[in-house]
Coordinates of C-alpha atoms and ligand atoms in Angstrom, one line a residue:
Chain A
M21 CA 152.7 19.1 1.0
M22 CA 150.7 21.3 3.4
R23 CA 149.6 24.7 2.3
F24 CA 151.6 27.8 3.3
S25 CA 151.9 31.4 2.4
Y26 CA 155.0 32.8 0.9
S27 CA 157.0 36.0 1.3
R28 CA 160.2 37.3 -0.2
P29 CA 161.8 39.9 2.0
Q30 CA 164.4 42.3 0.5
T31 CA 166.5 42.8 3.6
V32 CA 167.8 40.7 6.5
A33 CA 165.9 42.9 8.9
Q34 CA 162.6 42.3 7.1
A35 CA 163.3 38.5 7.1
A36 CA 164.1 38.5 10.8
A37 CA 161.0 40.6 11.6
S38 CA 158.8 38.1 9.6
L39 CA 160.3 35.2 11.6
V40 CA 159.5 36.9 14.9
A41 CA 156.0 37.9 13.8
D42 CA 155.0 34.4 12.8
P43 CA 156.2 31.6 15.1
S44 CA 155.3 29.0 12.4
A45 CA 157.4 30.8 9.7
Q46 CA 160.5 29.1 8.3
I47 CA 163.2 30.3 6.0
I48 CA 163.8 28.7 2.6
A49 CA 167.2 29.0 0.8
G50 CA 168.0 26.2 -1.6
G51 CA 165.0 24.3 -0.4
T52 CA 166.7 20.9 -0.8
N53 CA 166.1 20.0 2.9
L54 CA 163.0 22.1 3.7
V55 CA 160.9 21.0 0.7
D56 CA 161.8 17.4 1.4
L57 CA 160.7 17.7 5.1
M58 CA 157.5 19.5 4.1
K59 CA 156.6 16.7 1.7
Y60 CA 157.0 14.2 4.5
D61 CA 154.9 16.4 6.8
V62 CA 157.8 16.5 9.2
T63 CA 157.7 20.3 9.2
R64 CA 154.6 22.5 8.6
P65 CA 155.5 26.1 8.2
G66 CA 152.6 28.5 8.0
T67 CA 154.7 30.9 6.0
V68 CA 157.8 30.2 4.0
I69 CA 160.2 33.1 3.9
D70 CA 162.3 33.1 0.7
I71 CA 165.6 34.7 1.5
N72 CA 167.0 34.4 -2.1
G73 CA 166.4 38.1 -2.6
L74 CA 169.1 38.9 0.0
D75 CA 172.6 39.9 -1.1
L76 CA 174.4 37.0 0.7
R77 CA 176.1 35.2 -2.2
D78 CA 179.6 36.6 -1.9
I79 CA 182.7 34.3 -1.6
R80 CA 185.9 36.2 -0.9
V81 CA 189.1 36.4 1.1
D82 CA 189.2 39.5 3.3
G83 CA 192.2 41.7 4.2
E84 CA 193.2 39.4 7.1
G85 CA 193.2 36.4 4.9
T86 CA 190.0 35.0 6.3
L87 CA 187.6 33.2 4.0
Q88 CA 184.2 34.9 4.0
L89 CA 181.4 32.7 2.7
G90 CA 177.9 34.2 2.1
A91 CA 175.1 32.2 3.5
L92 CA 173.4 32.0 0.1
A93 CA 176.5 31.0 -1.9
T94 CA 175.8 27.5 -3.2
N95 CA 177.8 24.5 -2.0
A96 CA 179.0 24.0 -5.6
D97 CA 180.2 27.6 -6.1
T98 CA 182.0 27.4 -2.7
A99 CA 183.6 24.0 -3.2
Y100 CA 184.9 24.9 -6.7
H101 CA 186.0 28.5 -5.9
P102 CA 189.7 28.8 -6.8
E103 CA 190.5 30.5 -3.5
V104 CA 188.7 27.8 -1.5
Q105 CA 190.4 25.0 -3.4
S106 CA 193.8 26.5 -3.0
G107 CA 193.6 27.9 0.6
W108 CA 191.0 25.7 2.2
P109 CA 191.2 22.4 0.4
L110 CA 189.9 20.4 3.3
L111 CA 186.7 22.4 3.2
S112 CA 186.4 22.0 -0.6
S113 CA 187.0 18.2 -0.4
A114 CA 184.4 17.7 2.4
M115 CA 181.8 19.6 0.4
L116 CA 182.5 17.6 -2.7
A117 CA 182.0 14.4 -0.7
A118 CA 178.4 15.5 0.0
A119 CA 175.2 14.8 -1.8
S120 CA 175.2 15.0 -5.6
P121 CA 176.2 17.6 -8.2
Q122 CA 172.5 18.6 -8.6
L123 CA 172.0 19.0 -4.9
R124 CA 175.3 21.0 -4.5
N125 CA 174.2 23.4 -7.2
A126 CA 171.0 24.2 -5.3
A127 CA 172.2 23.8 -1.7
T128 CA 173.4 26.9 0.1
N129 CA 176.1 27.3 2.8
G130 CA 173.6 28.5 5.4
G131 CA 171.1 25.8 4.6
N132 CA 173.8 23.1 4.7
I133 CA 174.9 23.7 8.3
L134 CA 171.2 24.1 9.3
Q135 CA 170.0 20.9 7.6
R136 CA 168.1 18.5 9.9
T137 CA 169.0 15.0 10.9
R138 CA 168.3 12.1 8.6
C139 CA 167.1 9.9 11.6
Y140 CA 164.4 7.6 10.1
Y141 CA 162.1 8.3 13.0
F142 CA 162.5 12.0 12.7
Y143 CA 161.4 11.6 9.1
D144 CA 158.3 9.5 9.9
P145 CA 155.5 11.5 11.7
S146 CA 153.7 8.3 12.7
T147 CA 156.5 7.3 15.1
P148 CA 157.7 9.0 18.4
C149 CA 160.5 11.5 18.1
N150 CA 161.6 14.0 20.7
K151 CA 163.2 16.2 18.1
R152 CA 160.1 16.4 15.9
R153 CA 157.5 16.3 18.8
P154 CA 159.1 17.0 22.2
G155 CA 158.0 14.6 24.9
S156 CA 156.9 11.9 22.5
G157 CA 159.9 9.6 23.1
C158 CA 162.8 8.5 20.9
G159 CA 162.0 5.8 18.3
A160 CA 165.6 5.2 17.6
L161 CA 166.9 4.4 21.1
H162 CA 165.4 0.9 21.0
G163 CA 164.7 0.8 17.3
V164 CA 166.8 0.6 14.2
N165 CA 169.7 2.8 15.0
R166 CA 172.4 1.8 12.6
I167 CA 173.1 5.4 11.5
H168 CA 172.9 6.9 15.0
A169 CA 175.3 8.5 17.5
I170 CA 178.0 6.9 19.6
L171 CA 179.2 10.1 21.3
G172 CA 177.5 12.9 23.2
E173 CA 174.0 11.5 22.9
S174 CA 171.3 11.6 25.6
A175 CA 168.5 9.2 26.5
N176 CA 166.3 11.7 24.7
C177 CA 167.9 11.6 21.3
I178 CA 170.7 9.7 19.6
A179 CA 170.5 11.5 16.2
V180 CA 173.6 12.6 14.3
H181 CA 174.2 15.8 12.3
P182 CA 174.3 14.9 8.7
S183 CA 176.4 17.7 7.2
D184 CA 179.9 17.0 5.7
M185 CA 180.7 20.7 5.3
A186 CA 180.1 21.3 9.0
V187 CA 182.7 18.7 9.9
A188 CA 185.4 20.5 7.9
L189 CA 184.2 23.9 9.3
A190 CA 184.5 22.5 12.9
A191 CA 188.1 21.3 12.2
L192 CA 189.0 24.7 10.6
D193 CA 187.7 26.8 13.6
A194 CA 185.0 28.6 11.5
V195 CA 182.8 31.3 12.9
V196 CA 179.1 31.7 12.0
T197 CA 177.7 35.2 11.7
V198 CA 174.0 35.5 12.5
E199 CA 171.8 38.5 12.4
G200 CA 168.5 39.0 14.1
P201 CA 166.2 41.5 15.9
A202 CA 169.0 42.1 18.5
G203 CA 171.6 42.8 15.8
E204 CA 174.6 40.8 14.6
R205 CA 176.7 38.3 16.5
Q206 CA 179.4 35.8 15.9
I207 CA 179.2 32.2 17.0
P208 CA 182.4 30.1 17.1
F209 CA 181.6 26.9 15.2
D210 CA 182.0 24.6 18.2
D211 CA 179.2 26.6 20.0
F212 CA 176.9 26.7 16.9
H213 CA 175.5 23.1 17.0
R214 CA 174.4 21.6 20.3
L215 CA 174.3 18.2 21.9
P216 CA 170.7 16.9 22.4
G217 CA 170.6 16.9 26.2
D218 CA 167.0 17.3 27.3
R219 CA 166.2 19.7 24.4
P220 CA 166.8 17.6 21.3
D221 CA 164.3 19.8 19.4
L222 CA 167.0 22.4 19.3
D223 CA 169.8 21.6 16.8
N224 CA 171.8 24.8 17.4
T225 CA 172.2 27.9 19.5
M226 CA 170.5 30.4 17.2
E227 CA 167.7 32.5 18.7
R228 CA 164.3 32.8 17.1
G229 CA 164.5 35.5 14.4
E230 CA 168.1 35.0 13.7
I231 CA 169.4 34.3 10.2
V232 CA 172.8 33.0 9.2
T233 CA 174.4 35.7 7.0
A234 CA 178.0 34.4 6.6
I235 CA 180.5 31.8 7.6
S236 CA 184.1 32.8 8.0
V237 CA 187.1 30.5 8.1
P238 CA 190.4 31.8 9.4
A239 CA 193.6 31.5 7.3
N240 CA 195.4 28.3 8.3
G241 CA 198.4 26.2 7.4
F242 CA 196.6 23.1 6.3
G243 CA 197.1 23.4 2.6
S244 CA 199.0 20.1 2.3
H245 CA 198.5 17.9 5.4
H246 CA 194.8 17.3 5.5
T247 CA 192.2 14.8 4.4
Y248 CA 188.4 14.3 4.5
L249 CA 187.7 10.6 4.7
K250 CA 184.1 9.7 4.4
L251 CA 182.9 6.1 4.9
R252 CA 179.3 5.2 3.9
D253 CA 177.1 2.4 2.6
R254 CA 177.8 3.2 -1.1
Q255 CA 180.7 5.2 -2.4
S256 CA 178.8 8.2 -3.7
Y257 CA 175.6 10.1 -3.0
A258 CA 175.1 8.8 0.5
F259 CA 175.4 10.2 4.0
A260 CA 178.4 9.4 6.2
L261 CA 178.4 6.5 8.6
V262 CA 181.6 7.9 9.9
S263 CA 183.7 10.7 8.5
V264 CA 186.9 12.4 9.6
A265 CA 188.2 15.8 8.8
A266 CA 191.9 15.8 9.7
A267 CA 194.6 18.4 9.5
I268 CA 198.2 18.3 10.8
R269 CA 200.9 20.9 10.9
L270 CA 204.3 19.3 11.2
E271 CA 207.7 20.5 12.4
G272 CA 210.0 17.9 11.0
E273 CA 208.3 14.6 12.1
T274 CA 206.7 16.2 15.2
I275 CA 203.1 17.2 15.5
A276 CA 203.0 21.0 15.8
E277 CA 199.2 21.3 15.5
L278 CA 196.5 18.8 15.1
R279 CA 192.8 19.1 14.2
V280 CA 190.4 16.2 14.0
A281 CA 186.6 16.5 13.7
L282 CA 184.3 13.6 13.2
G283 CA 181.0 13.3 11.3
G284 CA 178.3 10.7 11.6
V285 CA 179.0 10.0 15.3
A286 CA 177.3 12.8 17.2
H287 CA 174.6 15.4 17.3
K288 CA 177.3 17.9 16.2
P289 CA 180.7 17.6 14.6
W290 CA 182.8 15.9 17.3
R291 CA 186.0 17.6 18.2
R292 CA 188.0 17.6 21.4
K293 CA 190.5 20.5 21.6
D294 CA 191.8 19.2 24.9
V295 CA 192.7 15.9 23.4
E296 CA 194.4 17.6 20.4
A297 CA 196.5 19.7 22.8
E298 CA 197.8 16.6 24.5
F299 CA 199.3 15.4 21.3
I300 CA 201.3 18.5 20.4
G301 CA 205.0 17.6 20.3
R302 CA 204.4 13.9 19.8
P303 CA 206.0 12.0 16.9
A304 CA 203.7 11.9 13.8
N305 CA 203.5 8.1 13.4
R306 CA 200.9 5.3 13.6
P307 CA 201.3 4.6 17.4
T308 CA 200.6 8.2 18.1
F309 CA 197.6 8.3 15.8
E310 CA 196.2 5.1 17.4
A311 CA 196.6 6.6 20.9
F312 CA 194.9 9.8 19.6
A313 CA 192.0 7.8 18.2
Q314 CA 191.5 5.9 21.5
A315 CA 191.5 9.2 23.4
L316 CA 189.1 10.9 21.0
M317 CA 186.7 7.9 21.4
E318 CA 186.6 8.3 25.1
G319 CA 183.0 7.7 26.4
A320 CA 181.7 6.2 23.1
T321 CA 178.8 3.8 23.4
G322 CA 176.8 1.8 20.9
H323 CA 173.1 1.2 20.8
G324 CA 173.0 -2.1 19.1
H325 CA 172.8 -1.7 15.3
N326 CA 175.5 1.0 15.4
D327 CA 178.0 -0.9 17.5
F328 CA 180.1 -1.3 14.4
K329 CA 180.9 2.4 14.6
L330 CA 182.9 1.8 17.8
D331 CA 185.5 0.0 15.6
L332 CA 185.0 1.9 12.4
A333 CA 185.5 5.3 13.9
P334 CA 188.9 4.8 15.5
R335 CA 190.2 3.0 12.4
A336 CA 188.9 5.8 10.2
I337 CA 190.7 8.4 12.5
V338 CA 194.0 6.5 12.2
R339 CA 193.6 6.2 8.4
A340 CA 192.7 9.8 8.0
L341 CA 195.7 10.9 10.1
E342 CA 198.0 8.8 8.0
Q343 CA 196.6 10.3 4.8
A344 CA 197.0 13.8 6.3
H345 CA 200.5 13.1 7.5
A346 CA 201.5 11.6 4.1
G347 CA 200.0 14.6 2.2
T348 CA 197.7 12.3 0.3
P349 CA 194.2 13.7 0.9
Q350 CA 191.3 11.5 0.0
N351 CA 190.3 12.0 -3.6
Q352 CA 186.5 12.3 -3.7
A353 CA 186.3 11.0 -7.3
V354 CA 188.9 8.2 -7.3
K355 CA 187.6 6.1 -4.4
V356 CA 190.8 4.4 -3.5
V357 CA 191.7 4.7 0.1
F358 CA 195.4 5.2 0.5
Chain B
M203 CA 141.2 35.6 -26.2
P204 CA 139.0 35.1 -23.1
E205 CA 140.0 37.3 -20.2
A206 CA 142.1 35.5 -17.6
A207 CA 140.3 34.9 -14.3
A208 CA 141.7 37.0 -11.4
P209 CA 144.4 34.9 -9.6
R210 CA 143.2 33.3 -6.3
A211 CA 144.4 34.9 -3.1
G212 CA 147.8 33.5 -2.0
T213 CA 148.8 32.6 -5.6
H214 CA 151.9 34.1 -7.3
T215 CA 152.4 34.9 -10.9
I216 CA 155.9 34.2 -12.1
S217 CA 157.6 34.3 -15.4
L218 CA 160.1 31.8 -16.7
T219 CA 161.9 31.0 -19.9
I220 CA 161.4 27.3 -20.5
D221 CA 163.1 25.6 -23.4
G222 CA 163.5 29.0 -25.0
A223 CA 159.9 30.1 -24.6
Q224 CA 158.8 32.8 -22.2
R225 CA 156.0 31.6 -20.0
S226 CA 154.0 33.4 -17.3
V227 CA 152.1 31.2 -14.9
T228 CA 150.0 31.7 -11.8
I229 CA 150.8 29.1 -9.1
D230 CA 150.3 28.1 -5.5
P231 CA 153.5 28.7 -3.5
W232 CA 153.8 25.0 -2.7
T233 CA 154.0 23.9 -6.3
T234 CA 157.4 22.3 -7.0
L235 CA 159.1 23.1 -10.2
L236 CA 158.7 19.5 -11.2
D237 CA 155.0 19.5 -10.7
L238 CA 154.7 22.8 -12.6
L239 CA 156.6 21.4 -15.5
R240 CA 154.7 18.1 -15.7
G241 CA 151.3 19.5 -14.8
P242 CA 150.3 23.0 -16.1
L243 CA 153.1 23.3 -18.6
G244 CA 152.7 19.8 -20.0
K245 CA 156.5 19.1 -20.1
T246 CA 156.2 15.4 -19.2
G247 CA 159.6 14.7 -20.6
T248 CA 161.0 15.5 -17.2
K249 CA 160.3 12.5 -14.9
K250 CA 159.3 12.0 -11.3
G251 CA 161.1 9.1 -9.7
C252 CA 161.5 9.5 -5.9
D253 CA 160.2 13.1 -5.5
H254 CA 162.8 13.5 -2.7
G255 CA 166.1 14.4 -4.4
Q256 CA 167.4 10.8 -4.3
C257 CA 167.3 9.6 -7.9
G258 CA 167.9 12.5 -10.4
A259 CA 165.1 11.6 -12.7
C260 CA 163.7 15.2 -12.4
T261 CA 167.0 16.9 -13.3
V262 CA 166.7 20.1 -15.3
L263 CA 169.1 22.9 -16.1
I264 CA 168.7 26.3 -14.6
D265 CA 170.9 28.9 -16.2
G266 CA 173.0 25.9 -17.5
K267 CA 173.4 24.2 -14.2
R268 CA 171.6 21.0 -13.2
I269 CA 169.3 20.8 -10.2
N270 CA 166.6 18.4 -8.9
S271 CA 163.3 20.0 -9.9
C272 CA 161.5 18.0 -7.3
L273 CA 163.2 19.8 -4.4
T274 CA 162.7 23.4 -5.5
L275 CA 159.5 25.5 -5.4
A276 CA 158.6 27.0 -8.7
V277 CA 158.0 30.3 -7.0
L278 CA 161.7 30.5 -6.0
K279 CA 162.6 30.4 -9.7
D280 CA 160.8 33.5 -10.9
G281 CA 162.8 34.9 -13.8
A282 CA 165.0 31.8 -14.3
E283 CA 166.0 30.2 -17.6
I284 CA 165.1 26.5 -17.5
T285 CA 166.1 23.8 -20.0
T286 CA 164.4 20.5 -19.9
I287 CA 165.0 17.4 -22.0
E288 CA 162.5 18.8 -24.4
G289 CA 164.6 21.8 -25.1
L290 CA 167.9 20.2 -26.0
A291 CA 167.2 19.3 -29.6
T292 CA 167.2 21.9 -32.3
G293 CA 164.2 21.0 -34.6
D294 CA 164.9 17.5 -35.7
D295 CA 168.6 17.7 -34.9
L296 CA 169.3 16.0 -31.6
H297 CA 171.7 17.4 -29.0
P298 CA 175.1 15.7 -29.2
M299 CA 174.4 14.2 -25.8
Q300 CA 171.2 12.7 -27.0
E301 CA 173.0 11.3 -30.1
A302 CA 175.7 9.8 -27.8
F303 CA 173.2 8.1 -25.6
I304 CA 171.7 6.4 -28.7
E305 CA 175.1 5.6 -30.1
H306 CA 176.3 4.0 -26.9
D307 CA 173.0 2.3 -26.1
A308 CA 173.0 4.1 -22.7
F309 CA 169.6 3.1 -21.5
Q310 CA 167.2 0.2 -21.2
C311 CA 163.7 1.2 -20.0
G312 CA 164.5 4.8 -20.5
Y313 CA 162.8 6.2 -17.4
C314 CA 166.0 7.7 -15.9
T315 CA 167.2 8.9 -19.3
P316 CA 165.8 12.4 -19.5
G317 CA 167.4 13.1 -16.2
Q318 CA 170.7 11.4 -17.1
I319 CA 170.9 13.4 -20.3
C320 CA 170.2 16.7 -18.7
S321 CA 172.6 15.8 -15.9
A322 CA 175.3 14.9 -18.5
V323 CA 174.8 18.2 -20.3
G324 CA 175.1 20.0 -17.0
L325 CA 178.3 18.0 -16.2
V326 CA 179.9 19.2 -19.5
N327 CA 178.7 22.9 -18.9
E328 CA 180.1 22.8 -15.3
G329 CA 183.5 21.7 -16.5
H330 CA 184.8 19.7 -13.5
A331 CA 185.0 16.2 -15.1
H332 CA 188.3 15.3 -16.7
S333 CA 188.5 11.5 -16.3
R334 CA 186.2 8.5 -16.3
H335 CA 186.4 8.4 -12.5
E336 CA 185.2 12.0 -12.4
I337 CA 182.4 11.3 -14.8
R338 CA 181.2 8.5 -12.6
E339 CA 181.4 10.6 -9.5
L340 CA 179.8 13.6 -11.1
M341 CA 177.0 11.5 -12.6
S342 CA 176.3 9.9 -9.2
G343 CA 173.2 12.0 -8.7
N344 CA 171.4 10.0 -11.3
I345 CA 170.3 6.5 -10.4
C346 CA 169.5 4.0 -13.1
R347 CA 167.3 1.1 -12.0
C348 CA 168.3 -0.8 -15.2
G349 CA 172.0 -0.5 -14.5
A350 CA 173.0 1.1 -17.8
Y351 CA 175.8 2.9 -16.0
T352 CA 178.7 1.6 -18.0
N353 CA 177.2 2.8 -21.3
I354 CA 176.1 6.1 -19.8
V355 CA 179.7 6.8 -18.8
D356 CA 180.8 5.8 -22.4
A357 CA 178.2 8.2 -23.8
V358 CA 179.2 11.1 -21.6
Q359 CA 182.9 10.4 -22.2
S360 CA 182.5 10.5 -25.9
V361 CA 180.9 14.0 -25.8
L362 CA 183.4 15.3 -23.2
G363 CA 186.2 13.9 -25.4
E364 CA 185.0 15.9 -28.3
N365 CA 184.9 19.0 -26.1
Q366 CA 188.1 18.7 -24.1
K367 CA 189.9 15.4 -24.9
A368 CA 189.1 13.7 -21.6
P369 CA 191.9 11.2 -20.7
T370 CA 191.0 7.6 -19.9
P371 CA 190.4 6.2 -17.4
Ligands
LIG143 C1 169.3 12.7 -1.4 C2 170.2 13.7 -0.6 C3 171.5 13.4 -0.2 C4 172.2 14.3 0.5 N1 173.5 13.9 0.9 C5 174.2 14.8 1.7 C6 175.5 14.4 2.1 O1 176.0 13.4 1.8 N2 176.2 15.3 2.9 C7 175.6 16.5 3.3 O2 176.3 17.2 4.0 N3 174.4 16.8 2.9 C8 173.7 16.0 2.1 N4 172.4 16.4 1.7 C9 171.8 17.5 2.3 C10 172.0 18.8 1.6 O3 173.4 19.1 1.6 C11 171.2 19.9 2.2 O4 169.8 19.6 1.9 C12 171.5 21.3 1.8 O5 172.8 21.6 2.1 C13 170.6 22.3 2.5 O6 170.8 23.6 1.9 P1 169.5 24.4 1.3 O7 170.0 25.7 1.0 O8 168.9 23.6 0.2 O9 168.6 24.5 2.6 P2 167.1 24.7 2.8 O10 166.3 23.4 2.6 O11 166.6 25.9 2.1 O12 167.1 25.0 4.4 C14 167.5 24.0 5.3 C15 167.2 24.6 6.7 O13 167.9 25.7 7.1 C16 167.1 26.8 7.3 N5 167.9 27.9 6.6 C17 168.4 27.9 5.4 N6 169.2 29.0 5.2 C18 169.1 29.7 6.3 C19 169.7 30.9 6.8 N7 170.6 31.6 6.0 N8 169.5 31.4 8.0 C20 168.6 30.7 8.8 N9 168.0 29.6 8.5 C21 168.3 29.1 7.3 C22 165.8 26.5 6.7 O14 164.7 27.1 7.4 C23 165.7 25.0 6.9 O15 165.3 24.7 8.2 C24 171.7 15.5 0.9 C25 170.4 15.8 0.6 C26 169.6 14.9 -0.2 C27 168.2 15.3 -0.6
LIG144 S1 167.3 9.9 17.6 FE1 166.5 12.0 17.9 S2 165.7 12.4 15.9 FE2 165.8 10.2 16.0 S3 163.9 9.5 16.9 FE3 165.2 9.8 18.6 S4 164.7 11.9 19.2 FE4 164.0 11.7 17.1
LIG145 S1 162.3 12.8 -8.6 FE1 163.7 14.4 -8.1 S2 165.5 13.4 -7.5 FE2 164.0 11.7 -7.8
LIG146 S1 167.3 2.9 -18.3 FE1 165.8 2.1 -16.9 S2 166.2 3.3 -15.1 FE2 167.9 3.8 -16.4

């Protein structure tokens, strides 16, 4: 690991000021992603700013019924929180599908949605990667790209966002609160992560100096008809090849509301509100779910090794919608797929 | 006692409670908790497998909860209470989880074992495993190259069973 200096600010304003003052500075929260990347020499901060002294660990439901998650609350404390388990079970389930108990005990909510891609070339400084070194090319495009994107990618980068939590947050219309030198602002989840376009070095729409302070998730009616289905190379402790966060609100056997976000297929959780809107009022059955899956996959392309995702993703969507419809969410410990 | 040399610039002095003993150490900020334990503190019971959060060999308990010591910086843990495999026994009396691993023959080469046992103790403390499926899932952060998994689950289940009558499977 390269050498760096270390600071531990006591306020968000101090942390933001340190980020602005030193362009090479980076925040550390749980460290489970940053320390890993520093060991591989993928990232080389001159200063590591430890935000663990900030008071951002709260998990609570506010007066409007909105779930308020502190950026420094751990993934484990969040996923097992009784209010989260009862009111936002889709979020809890997605978080418990991620990483391992050890990692979830250390990982924070802010760090989770800001974790970097697991693209092999991004991780290997001896290879080209536009995300790690802008302008150097994309090693994955014509390389080994089994885990890479099929939707929303560009010729500059075909990486996927690895977070499971983010997929559930996208489906649940979460909002990210960030605070920086210009004050506080709220970013709707769909606008938080970006597609690679010609700036794959930018994962999200935060400005330099901004810090995630909280994530809020509105009250919703998806207590029973939801699922988080995660498909991967082994059944536990592995990143998603394809994952689906699905939630349905039914009126009788008719779809009154539909939310589907995909993980493992794009540079950000993949959701199409326009497609969801077209399916309101349709019967909640397999033909509808198949038509929805086809519509959501519009524009999908493979790059060779990841062509299998073109079949896997629509099937996973249909399966997830059937689970959600039947009220049999995927159990993350019993790996039977209903 | 000889006077301690003044700390080098850029180093940080932190204090930790490790296996019940209060320790104050001066470290570089890039020292991982694992390297601090195995190096300056001589706690080589905690193992380094992958050094990247992928195997669980380095699992220790912080305030009763398990983490991978390879993916945290020691400087972040100033003031923490850390238990390693070396702190589980009381004198010559092994921890019930250590006894259970012996009883159930839950290891072969033993390299993953300190991490497995610390993880299993964390699993019991954290209180989320109630079935064999849940034990398997919540022990998934510990890889065993020898494939001792079945006996590891038996060992964990025997201790959990004593604590809370875990149903089978
Ligand atoms: C072996 C392994 C398997 C894993 N499997 C999965 C998986 O299956 N699914 C999954 O979703 N994740 C998985 N993870 C990733 C894990 O969830 C993340 O590493 C973790 O959530 C990151 O949180 P952290 O607090 O440790 O972040 P850190 O490492 O501290 O930070 C991550 C990034 O976010 C920045 N940052 C952190 N907090 C803030 C903030 N509040 N404001 C601004 N910037 C901030 C840091 O500068 C850094 O760039 C896995 C990790 C490992 C090592
Ligand atoms: S896919 Fe993106 S992250 Fe991976 S090598 Fe190409 S540019 Fe880098
Ligand atoms: S050495 Fe820490 S997880 Fe492998
Ligand atoms: S006993 Fe050999 S690695 Fe587990």
